CSV table of C-alpha atoms in Angstrom, one decimal:
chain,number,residue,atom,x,y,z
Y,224,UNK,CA,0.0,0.0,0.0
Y,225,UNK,CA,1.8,3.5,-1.1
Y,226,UNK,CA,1.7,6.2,1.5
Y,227,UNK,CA,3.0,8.7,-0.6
Y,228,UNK,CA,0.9,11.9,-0.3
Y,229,UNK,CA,-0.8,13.6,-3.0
Y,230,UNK,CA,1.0,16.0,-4.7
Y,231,UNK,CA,-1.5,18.6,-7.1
Y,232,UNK,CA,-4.7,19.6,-6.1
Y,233,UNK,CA,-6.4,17.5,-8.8
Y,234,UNK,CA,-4.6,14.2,-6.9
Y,235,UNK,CA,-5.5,15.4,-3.6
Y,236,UNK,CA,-9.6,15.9,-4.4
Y,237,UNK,CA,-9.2,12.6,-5.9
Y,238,UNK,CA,-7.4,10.9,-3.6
Y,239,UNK,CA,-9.5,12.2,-0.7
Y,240,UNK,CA,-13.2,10.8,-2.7
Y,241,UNK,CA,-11.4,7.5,-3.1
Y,242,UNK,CA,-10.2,7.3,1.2
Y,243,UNK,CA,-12.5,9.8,2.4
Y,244,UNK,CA,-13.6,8.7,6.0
Y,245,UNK,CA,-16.2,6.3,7.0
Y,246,UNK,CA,-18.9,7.3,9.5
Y,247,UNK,CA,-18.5,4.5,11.9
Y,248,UNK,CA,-21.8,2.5,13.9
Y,249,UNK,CA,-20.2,3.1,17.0
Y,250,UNK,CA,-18.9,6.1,19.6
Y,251,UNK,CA,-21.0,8.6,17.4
Y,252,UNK,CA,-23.0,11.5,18.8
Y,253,UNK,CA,-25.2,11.8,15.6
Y,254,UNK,CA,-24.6,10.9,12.2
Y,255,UNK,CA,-20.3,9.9,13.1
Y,256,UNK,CA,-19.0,13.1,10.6
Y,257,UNK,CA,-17.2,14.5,12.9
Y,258,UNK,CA,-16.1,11.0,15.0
Y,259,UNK,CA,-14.9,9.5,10.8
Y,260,UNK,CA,-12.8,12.8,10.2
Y,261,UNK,CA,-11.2,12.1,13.6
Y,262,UNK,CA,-10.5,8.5,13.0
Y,263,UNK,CA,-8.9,8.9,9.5
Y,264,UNK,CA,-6.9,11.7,10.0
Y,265,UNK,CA,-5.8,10.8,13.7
Y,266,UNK,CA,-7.6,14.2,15.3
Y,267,UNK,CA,-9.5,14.3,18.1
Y,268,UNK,CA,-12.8,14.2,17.4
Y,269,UNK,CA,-14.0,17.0,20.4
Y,270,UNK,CA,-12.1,19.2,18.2
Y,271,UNK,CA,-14.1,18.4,15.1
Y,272,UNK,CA,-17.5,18.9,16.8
Y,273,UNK,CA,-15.9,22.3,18.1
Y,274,UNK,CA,-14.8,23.4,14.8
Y,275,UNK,CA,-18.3,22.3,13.4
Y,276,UNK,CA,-20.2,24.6,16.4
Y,277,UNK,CA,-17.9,27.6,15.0
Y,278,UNK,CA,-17.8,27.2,11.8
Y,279,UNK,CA,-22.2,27.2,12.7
Y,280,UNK,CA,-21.9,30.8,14.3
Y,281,UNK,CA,-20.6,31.9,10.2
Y,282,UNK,CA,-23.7,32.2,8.8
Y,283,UNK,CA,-24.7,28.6,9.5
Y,284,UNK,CA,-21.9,27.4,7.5
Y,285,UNK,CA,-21.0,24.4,9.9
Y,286,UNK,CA,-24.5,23.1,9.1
Y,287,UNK,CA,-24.6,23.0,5.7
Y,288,UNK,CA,-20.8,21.5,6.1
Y,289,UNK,CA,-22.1,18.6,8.4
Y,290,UNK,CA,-24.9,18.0,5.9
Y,291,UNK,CA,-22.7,17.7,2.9
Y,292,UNK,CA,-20.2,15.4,4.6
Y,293,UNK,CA,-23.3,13.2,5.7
Y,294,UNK,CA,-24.2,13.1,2.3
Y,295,UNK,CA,-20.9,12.1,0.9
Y,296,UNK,CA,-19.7,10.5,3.7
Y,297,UNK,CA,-20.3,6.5,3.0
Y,298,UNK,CA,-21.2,4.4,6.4
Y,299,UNK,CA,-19.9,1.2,8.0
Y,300,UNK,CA,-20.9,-1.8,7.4
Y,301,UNK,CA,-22.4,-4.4,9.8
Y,302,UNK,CA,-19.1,-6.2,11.3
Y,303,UNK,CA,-21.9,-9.1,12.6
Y,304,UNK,CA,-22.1,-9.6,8.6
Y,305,UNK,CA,-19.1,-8.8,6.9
Y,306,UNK,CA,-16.1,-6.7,8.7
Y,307,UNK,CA,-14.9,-3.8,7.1
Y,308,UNK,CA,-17.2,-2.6,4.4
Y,309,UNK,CA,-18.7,0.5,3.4
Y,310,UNK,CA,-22.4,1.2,3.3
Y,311,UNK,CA,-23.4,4.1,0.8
Y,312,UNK,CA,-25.8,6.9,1.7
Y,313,UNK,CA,-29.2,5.1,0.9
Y,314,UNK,CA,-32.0,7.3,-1.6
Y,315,UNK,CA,-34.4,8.3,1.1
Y,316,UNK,CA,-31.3,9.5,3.3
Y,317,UNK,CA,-29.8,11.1,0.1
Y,318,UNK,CA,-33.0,12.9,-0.8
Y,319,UNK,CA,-33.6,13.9,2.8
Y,320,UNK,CA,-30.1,15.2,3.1
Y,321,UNK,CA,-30.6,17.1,-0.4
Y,322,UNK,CA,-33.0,18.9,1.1
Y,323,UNK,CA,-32.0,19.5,4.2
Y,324,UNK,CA,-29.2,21.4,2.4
Y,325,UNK,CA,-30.9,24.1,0.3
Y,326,UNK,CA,-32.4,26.1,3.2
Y,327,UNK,CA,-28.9,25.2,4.5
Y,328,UNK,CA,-27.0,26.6,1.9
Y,329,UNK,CA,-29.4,29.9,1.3
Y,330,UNK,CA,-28.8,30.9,5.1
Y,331,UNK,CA,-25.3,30.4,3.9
Y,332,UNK,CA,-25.2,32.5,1.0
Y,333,UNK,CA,-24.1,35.7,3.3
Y,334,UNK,CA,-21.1,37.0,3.5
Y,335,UNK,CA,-19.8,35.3,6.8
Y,336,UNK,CA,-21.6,32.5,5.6
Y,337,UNK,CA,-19.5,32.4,2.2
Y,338,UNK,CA,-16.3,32.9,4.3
Y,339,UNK,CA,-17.3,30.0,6.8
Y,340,UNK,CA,-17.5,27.3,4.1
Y,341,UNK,CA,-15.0,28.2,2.0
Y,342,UNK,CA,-12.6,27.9,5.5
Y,343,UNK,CA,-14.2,24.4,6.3
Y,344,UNK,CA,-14.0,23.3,3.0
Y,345,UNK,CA,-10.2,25.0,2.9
Y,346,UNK,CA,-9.6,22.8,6.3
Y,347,UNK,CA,-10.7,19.5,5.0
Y,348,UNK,CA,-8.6,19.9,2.2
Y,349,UNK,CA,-5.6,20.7,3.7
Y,350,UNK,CA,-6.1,18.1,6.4
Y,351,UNK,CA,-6.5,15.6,3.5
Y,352,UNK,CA,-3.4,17.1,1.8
Y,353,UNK,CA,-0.9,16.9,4.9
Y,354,UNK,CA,-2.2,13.7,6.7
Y,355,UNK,CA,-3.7,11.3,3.7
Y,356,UNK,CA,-1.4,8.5,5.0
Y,357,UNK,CA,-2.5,8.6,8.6
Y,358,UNK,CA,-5.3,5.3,8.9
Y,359,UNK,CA,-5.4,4.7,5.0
Y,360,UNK,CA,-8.3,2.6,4.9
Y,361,UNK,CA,-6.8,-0.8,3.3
Y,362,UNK,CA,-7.7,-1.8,-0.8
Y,363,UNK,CA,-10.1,-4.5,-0.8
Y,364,UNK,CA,-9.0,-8.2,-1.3
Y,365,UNK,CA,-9.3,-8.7,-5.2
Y,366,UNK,CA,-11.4,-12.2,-5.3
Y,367,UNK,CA,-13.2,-14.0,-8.3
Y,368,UNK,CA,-11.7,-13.1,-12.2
Y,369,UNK,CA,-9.7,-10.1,-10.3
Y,370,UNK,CA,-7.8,-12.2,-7.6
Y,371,UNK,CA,-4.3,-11.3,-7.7
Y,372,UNK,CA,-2.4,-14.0,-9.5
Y,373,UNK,CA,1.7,-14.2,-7.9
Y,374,UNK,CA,4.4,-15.4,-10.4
Y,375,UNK,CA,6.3,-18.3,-9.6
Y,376,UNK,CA,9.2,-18.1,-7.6
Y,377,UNK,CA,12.4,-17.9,-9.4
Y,378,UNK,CA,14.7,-21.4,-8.5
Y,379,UNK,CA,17.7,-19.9,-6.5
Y,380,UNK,CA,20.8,-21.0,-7.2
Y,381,UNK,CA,22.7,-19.2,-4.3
Y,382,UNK,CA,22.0,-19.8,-0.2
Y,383,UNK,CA,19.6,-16.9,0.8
Y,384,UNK,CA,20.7,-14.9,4.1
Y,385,UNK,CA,19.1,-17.0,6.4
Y,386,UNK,CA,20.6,-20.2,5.3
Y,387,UNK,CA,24.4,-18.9,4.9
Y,388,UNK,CA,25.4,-22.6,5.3
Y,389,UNK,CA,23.2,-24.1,2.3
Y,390,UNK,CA,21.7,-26.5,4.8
Y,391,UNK,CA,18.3,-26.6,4.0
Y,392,UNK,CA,17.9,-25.8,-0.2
Y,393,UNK,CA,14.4,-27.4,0.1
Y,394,UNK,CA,13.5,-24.1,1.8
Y,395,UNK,CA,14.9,-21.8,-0.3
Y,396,UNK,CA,12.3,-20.8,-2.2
Y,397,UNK,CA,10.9,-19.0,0.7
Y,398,UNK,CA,10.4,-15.1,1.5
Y,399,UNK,CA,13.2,-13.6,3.2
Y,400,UNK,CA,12.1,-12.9,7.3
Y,401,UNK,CA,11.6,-9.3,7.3
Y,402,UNK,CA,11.8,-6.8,10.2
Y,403,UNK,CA,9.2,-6.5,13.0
Y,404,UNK,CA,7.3,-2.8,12.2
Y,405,UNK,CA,8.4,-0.4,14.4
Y,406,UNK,CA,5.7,1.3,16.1
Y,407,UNK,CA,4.7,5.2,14.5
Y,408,UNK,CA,7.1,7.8,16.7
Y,409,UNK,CA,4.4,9.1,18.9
Y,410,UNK,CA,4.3,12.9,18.8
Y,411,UNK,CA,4.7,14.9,21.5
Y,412,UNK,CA,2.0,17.1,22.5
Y,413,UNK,CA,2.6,21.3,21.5
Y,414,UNK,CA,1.2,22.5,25.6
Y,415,UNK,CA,2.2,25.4,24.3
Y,416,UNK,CA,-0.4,26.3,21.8
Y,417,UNK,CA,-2.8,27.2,23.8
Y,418,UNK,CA,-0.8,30.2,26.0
Y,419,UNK,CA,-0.2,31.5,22.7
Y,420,UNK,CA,-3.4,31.1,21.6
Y,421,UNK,CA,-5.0,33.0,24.2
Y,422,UNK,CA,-1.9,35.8,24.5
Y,423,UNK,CA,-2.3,36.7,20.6
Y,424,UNK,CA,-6.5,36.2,21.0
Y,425,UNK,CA,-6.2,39.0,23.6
Y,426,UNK,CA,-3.8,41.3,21.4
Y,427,UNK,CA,-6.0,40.9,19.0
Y,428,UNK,CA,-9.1,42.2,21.5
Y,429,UNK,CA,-6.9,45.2,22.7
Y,430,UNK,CA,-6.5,46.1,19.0
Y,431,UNK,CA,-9.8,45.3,17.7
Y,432,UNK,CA,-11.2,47.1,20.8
Y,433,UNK,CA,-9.2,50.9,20.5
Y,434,UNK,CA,-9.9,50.5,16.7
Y,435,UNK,CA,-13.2,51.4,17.6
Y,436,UNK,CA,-15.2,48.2,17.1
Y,437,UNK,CA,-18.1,47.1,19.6
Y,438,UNK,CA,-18.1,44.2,21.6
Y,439,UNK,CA,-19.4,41.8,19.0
Y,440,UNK,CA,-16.6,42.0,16.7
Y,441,UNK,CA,-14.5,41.9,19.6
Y,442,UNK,CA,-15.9,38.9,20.7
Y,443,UNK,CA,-15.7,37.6,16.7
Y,444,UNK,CA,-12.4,39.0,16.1
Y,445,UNK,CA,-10.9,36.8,19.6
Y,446,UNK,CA,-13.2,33.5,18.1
Y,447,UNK,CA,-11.5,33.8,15.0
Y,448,UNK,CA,-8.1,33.6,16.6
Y,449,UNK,CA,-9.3,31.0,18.9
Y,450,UNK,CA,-10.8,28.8,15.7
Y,451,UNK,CA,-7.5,29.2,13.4
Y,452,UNK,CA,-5.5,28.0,16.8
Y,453,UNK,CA,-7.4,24.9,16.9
Y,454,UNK,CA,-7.4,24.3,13.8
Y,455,UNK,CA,-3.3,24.4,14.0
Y,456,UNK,CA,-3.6,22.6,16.8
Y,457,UNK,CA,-5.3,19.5,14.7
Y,458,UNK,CA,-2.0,19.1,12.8
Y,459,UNK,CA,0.3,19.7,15.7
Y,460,UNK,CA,-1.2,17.7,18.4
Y,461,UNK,CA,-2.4,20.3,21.1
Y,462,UNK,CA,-4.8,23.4,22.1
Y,463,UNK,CA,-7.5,21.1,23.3
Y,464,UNK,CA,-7.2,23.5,26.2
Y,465,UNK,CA,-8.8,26.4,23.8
Y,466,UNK,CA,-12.2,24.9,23.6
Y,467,UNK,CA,-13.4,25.0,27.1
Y,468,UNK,CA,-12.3,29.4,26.5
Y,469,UNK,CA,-14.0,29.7,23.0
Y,470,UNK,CA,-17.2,28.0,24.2
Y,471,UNK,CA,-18.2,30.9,26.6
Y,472,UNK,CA,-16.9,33.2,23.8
Y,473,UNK,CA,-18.8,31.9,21.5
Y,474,UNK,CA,-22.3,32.7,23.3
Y,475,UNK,CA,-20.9,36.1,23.9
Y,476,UNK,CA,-20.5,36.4,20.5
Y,477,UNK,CA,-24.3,35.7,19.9
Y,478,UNK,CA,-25.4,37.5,22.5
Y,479,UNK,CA,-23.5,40.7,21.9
Y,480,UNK,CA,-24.9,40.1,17.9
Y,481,UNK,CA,-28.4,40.7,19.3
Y,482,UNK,CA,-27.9,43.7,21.1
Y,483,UNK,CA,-28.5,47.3,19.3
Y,484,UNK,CA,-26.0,48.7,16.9
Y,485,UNK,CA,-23.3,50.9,19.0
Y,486,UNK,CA,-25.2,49.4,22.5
Y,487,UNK,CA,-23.1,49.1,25.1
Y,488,UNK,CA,-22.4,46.0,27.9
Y,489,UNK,CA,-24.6,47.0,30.0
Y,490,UNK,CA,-24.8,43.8,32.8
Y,491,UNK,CA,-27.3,41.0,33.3
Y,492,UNK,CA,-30.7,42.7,35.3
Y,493,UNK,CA,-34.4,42.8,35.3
Y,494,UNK,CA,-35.9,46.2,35.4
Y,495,UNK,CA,-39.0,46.6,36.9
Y,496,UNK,CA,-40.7,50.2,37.6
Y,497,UNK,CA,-43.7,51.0,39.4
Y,498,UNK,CA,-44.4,55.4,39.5
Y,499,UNK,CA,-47.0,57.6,40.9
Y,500,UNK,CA,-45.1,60.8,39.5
Y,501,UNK,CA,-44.2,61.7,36.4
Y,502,UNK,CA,-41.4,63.3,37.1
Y,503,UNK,CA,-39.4,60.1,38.6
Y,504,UNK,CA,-39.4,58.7,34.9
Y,505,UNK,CA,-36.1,58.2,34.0
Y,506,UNK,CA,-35.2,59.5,30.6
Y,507,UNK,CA,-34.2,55.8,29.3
Y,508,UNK,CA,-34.3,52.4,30.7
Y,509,UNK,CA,-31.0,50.0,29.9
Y,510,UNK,CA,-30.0,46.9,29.9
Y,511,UNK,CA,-28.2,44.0,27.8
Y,512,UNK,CA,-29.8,41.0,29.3
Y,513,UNK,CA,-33.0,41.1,30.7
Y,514,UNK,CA,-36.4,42.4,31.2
Y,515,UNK,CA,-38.0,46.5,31.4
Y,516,UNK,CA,-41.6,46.6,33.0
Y,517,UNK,CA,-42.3,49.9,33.8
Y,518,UNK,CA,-45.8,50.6,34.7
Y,519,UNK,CA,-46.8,53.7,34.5
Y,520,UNK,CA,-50.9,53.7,35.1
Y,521,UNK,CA,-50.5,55.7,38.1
Y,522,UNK,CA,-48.6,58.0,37.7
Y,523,UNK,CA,-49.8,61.9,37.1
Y,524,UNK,CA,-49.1,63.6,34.0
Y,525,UNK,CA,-49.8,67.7,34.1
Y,526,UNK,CA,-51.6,68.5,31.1
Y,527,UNK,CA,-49.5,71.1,29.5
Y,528,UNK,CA,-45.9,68.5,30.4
Y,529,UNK,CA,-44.5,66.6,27.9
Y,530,UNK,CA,-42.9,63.3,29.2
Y,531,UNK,CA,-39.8,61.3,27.1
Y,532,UNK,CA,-38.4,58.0,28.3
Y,533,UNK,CA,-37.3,54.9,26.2
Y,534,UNK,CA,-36.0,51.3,26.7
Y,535,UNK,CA,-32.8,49.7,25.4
Y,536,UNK,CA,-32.8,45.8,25.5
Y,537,UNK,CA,-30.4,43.2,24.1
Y,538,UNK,CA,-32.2,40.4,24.9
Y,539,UNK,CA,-35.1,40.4,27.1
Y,540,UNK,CA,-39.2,42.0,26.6
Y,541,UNK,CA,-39.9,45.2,26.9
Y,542,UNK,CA,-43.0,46.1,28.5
Y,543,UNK,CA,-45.0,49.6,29.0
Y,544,UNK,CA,-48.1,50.4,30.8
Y,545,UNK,CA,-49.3,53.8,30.1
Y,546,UNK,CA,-52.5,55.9,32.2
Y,547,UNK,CA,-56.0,55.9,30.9
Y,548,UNK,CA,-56.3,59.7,29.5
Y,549,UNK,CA,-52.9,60.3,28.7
Y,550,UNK,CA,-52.0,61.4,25.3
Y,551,UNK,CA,-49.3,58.5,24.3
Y,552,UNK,CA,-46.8,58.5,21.0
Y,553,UNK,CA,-44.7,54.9,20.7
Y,554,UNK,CA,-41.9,53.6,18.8
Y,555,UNK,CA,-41.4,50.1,18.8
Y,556,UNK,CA,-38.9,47.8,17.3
Y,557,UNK,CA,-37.8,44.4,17.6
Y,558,UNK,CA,-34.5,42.7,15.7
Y,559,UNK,CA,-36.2,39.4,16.6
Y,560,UNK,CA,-39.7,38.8,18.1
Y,561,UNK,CA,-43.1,40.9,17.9
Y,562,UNK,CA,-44.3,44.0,18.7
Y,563,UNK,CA,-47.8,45.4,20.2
Y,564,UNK,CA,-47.7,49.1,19.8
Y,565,UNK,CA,-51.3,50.2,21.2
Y,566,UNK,CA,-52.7,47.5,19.6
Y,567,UNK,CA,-50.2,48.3,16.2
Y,568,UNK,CA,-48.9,44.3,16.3
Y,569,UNK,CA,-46.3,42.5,14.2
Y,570,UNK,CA,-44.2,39.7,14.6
Y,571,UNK,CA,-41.2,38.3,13.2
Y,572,UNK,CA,-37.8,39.6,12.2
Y,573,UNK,CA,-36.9,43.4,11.9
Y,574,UNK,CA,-40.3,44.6,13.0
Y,575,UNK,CA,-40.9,48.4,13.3
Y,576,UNK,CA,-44.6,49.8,14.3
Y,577,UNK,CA,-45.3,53.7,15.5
Y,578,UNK,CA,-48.7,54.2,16.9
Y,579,UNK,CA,-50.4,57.6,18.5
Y,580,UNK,CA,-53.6,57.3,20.9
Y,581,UNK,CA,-54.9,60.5,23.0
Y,582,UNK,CA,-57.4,58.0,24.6
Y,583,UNK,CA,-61.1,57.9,25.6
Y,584,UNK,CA,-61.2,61.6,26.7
Y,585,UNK,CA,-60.0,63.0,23.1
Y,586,UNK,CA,-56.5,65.5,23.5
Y,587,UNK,CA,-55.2,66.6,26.5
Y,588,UNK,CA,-54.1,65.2,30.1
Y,589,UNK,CA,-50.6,65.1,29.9
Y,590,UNK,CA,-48.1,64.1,26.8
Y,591,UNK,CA,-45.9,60.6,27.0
Y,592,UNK,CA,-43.4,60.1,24.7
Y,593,UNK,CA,-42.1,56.6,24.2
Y,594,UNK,CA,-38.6,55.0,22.2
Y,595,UNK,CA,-38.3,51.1,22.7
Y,596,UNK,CA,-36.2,48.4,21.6
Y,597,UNK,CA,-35.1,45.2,22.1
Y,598,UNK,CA,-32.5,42.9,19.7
Y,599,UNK,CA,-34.2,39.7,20.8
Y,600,UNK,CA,-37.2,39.7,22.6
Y,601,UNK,CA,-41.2,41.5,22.5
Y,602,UNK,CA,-42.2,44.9,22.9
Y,603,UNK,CA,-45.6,46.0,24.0
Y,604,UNK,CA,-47.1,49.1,25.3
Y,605,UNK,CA,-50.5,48.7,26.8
Y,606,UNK,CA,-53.3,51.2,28.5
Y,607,UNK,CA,-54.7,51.2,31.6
């Protein structure tokens, strides 16, 4: 069997289709993508499902990455029946997975969508380019009209090396006894990889961060570094460390995504309000995870005072409740969820409503001005 690794890109794609890894029955979570790609190329396989969880945060890229390797990605076969075989994706499975991949791919088709598969599918490739020889599945045994057929053994006419003597010519015609295989060098471990990791993941924050970017592309710019360091660390044996760091970083990431453009981290808190005076109303209400319920039903508004407050959420419901007779002006907005602006509703993604009531009594009895919005999360503002 040749371990000699492909040398042009054309080799390598073929090369990889021909030994691509097999989705084993056993120690999978799910389907066995990320457990095969472990098991051919000799990576751990925590790392794959990591990578595949980041490379999901992109636009859903890791998705529609794990759905394309199912697809391709033949199965094993039942060892009870015949040991190492290869099952191929059945129809149904192939049509379902088919499927499965076109919402996929169009969530992908975004710009850090694009740039999350083409790194996937740059990673596979050069995993496959660098480590084809590591657990090369074997050819299978020719049998039938394609059995190999051996030529016969040429008759020597000289003692072979184990027989310097020439005492046993009947048994010349034997293989010479070759070497025991000496076991593969075991690589040692790069610890270091993840101190630097995390050193060059902060540099990168500090400088990201006096550049004038928000938190989220903080937070992306440090999982980026953290991604491409585990990656590295797949070839060189280490930064397993790095995953239990770029977890927590990771839901930063998607919770700083949701908060308003230019909002700032403004602490995990519920805000509840309860007023009898108009003039206690703070001019805005903030906070990045959590809930605002002010009620205001009774509280006194003078009739000839205007009255401006406002809610900033990340992600968490927002939730006014205005007096009977005042005259009431609200702008809602939701990045994901629904609003219920005086009765204006919508629902879904990106909603915006305005709405203007003076009441049951007609104009007059005070003036509230609301401003409200939440990334993730419901707006209302009710009366009486």
């Amino acid at each position: 069997m040749s371990t000699t690794k492909p040398s042009s890109v054309e080799d390598t794609l073929r090369d990889f289709w021909q030994t691509r890894p097999v989705r084993p029955r056993s120690g999978r979570r799910f389907a066995g993508v990320c457990v095969a790609i472990g098991l051919r190329y000799g990576i751990d396989p925590v790392l794959v499902r990591v990578a595949f969880v980041l490379a999901a945060l992109y636009g859903g890229a890791g998705i529609a990455l794990y759905l394309l390797c199912w697809l391709v990605f033949p199965q094993e076969g039942d060892p009870a029946i015949e040991p190492g075989t290869r099952e191929p994706t059945s129809a149904v499975l192939a049509l379902v997975l088919v499927l499965a991949l076109i919402p996929a791919m169009s969530w992908s088709v975004q710009f850090p969508g694009v740039i999350g598969l083409v790194l996937g599918l740059g990673a596979l490739f050069l995993l496959h380019r660098h480590h084809a020889d590591r657990n090369r599945p074997e050819p299978p045994e020719p049998t039938g009209e394609n059995a190999w057929v051996y030529p016969a053994a040429e008759q020597r006419t000289a003692p072979p090396s184990w027989d310097p003597l020439g005492a046993a010519p009947f048994a010349w015609d034997l293989p010479e006894p070759s070497r025991p295989e000496q076991p593969p060098e075991q690589r040692p471990k790069r610890r270091w990889i993840t101190p630097v990791a995390l050193l060059l993941a902060a540099c990168c924050a500090v400088l990201a961060r006096y550049s004038g970017q928000g938190l989220a592309e903080v937070l992306a710019v440090v999982l980026g570094v953290l991604g491409l360091a585990m990656v590295a660390g797949a070839f060189l044996h280490g930064g397993r460390g790095l995953i239990a760091v770029a977890i927590p970083v990771g839901a930063l990431a998607m919770v700083a995504s949701a908060l308003p453009p230019g909002a700032a981290w403004l602490g995990v808190n519920d805000q509840r309000v309860h007023l009898i005076d108009a003039a206690a109303v703070a001019p805005r209400y903030r906070t990045a995870i959590g809930d605002v319920d002010l009620d205001l039903r009774d509280a006194r508004f003078p009739g000839d005072r205007e009255v401006r407050t406002g809610a900033d959420v990340g992600v968490g419901d927002v939730t006014v409740r205005v007096p009977a007779d005042v005259d009431v002006t609200a702008r809602c907005s939701t990045g994901i969820g629904s609003v219920s602006c005086l009765r204006n509703t919508a629902e879904g993604p990106g909603q915006h409503r305005e709405a203007h009531d003076d009441g049951p009594d007609g104009p007059g009895g005070g003036r509230l001005v609301l401003d409200l919005t939440t990334g993730t999360g419901d707006v209302e503002v009710t009366r009486g």
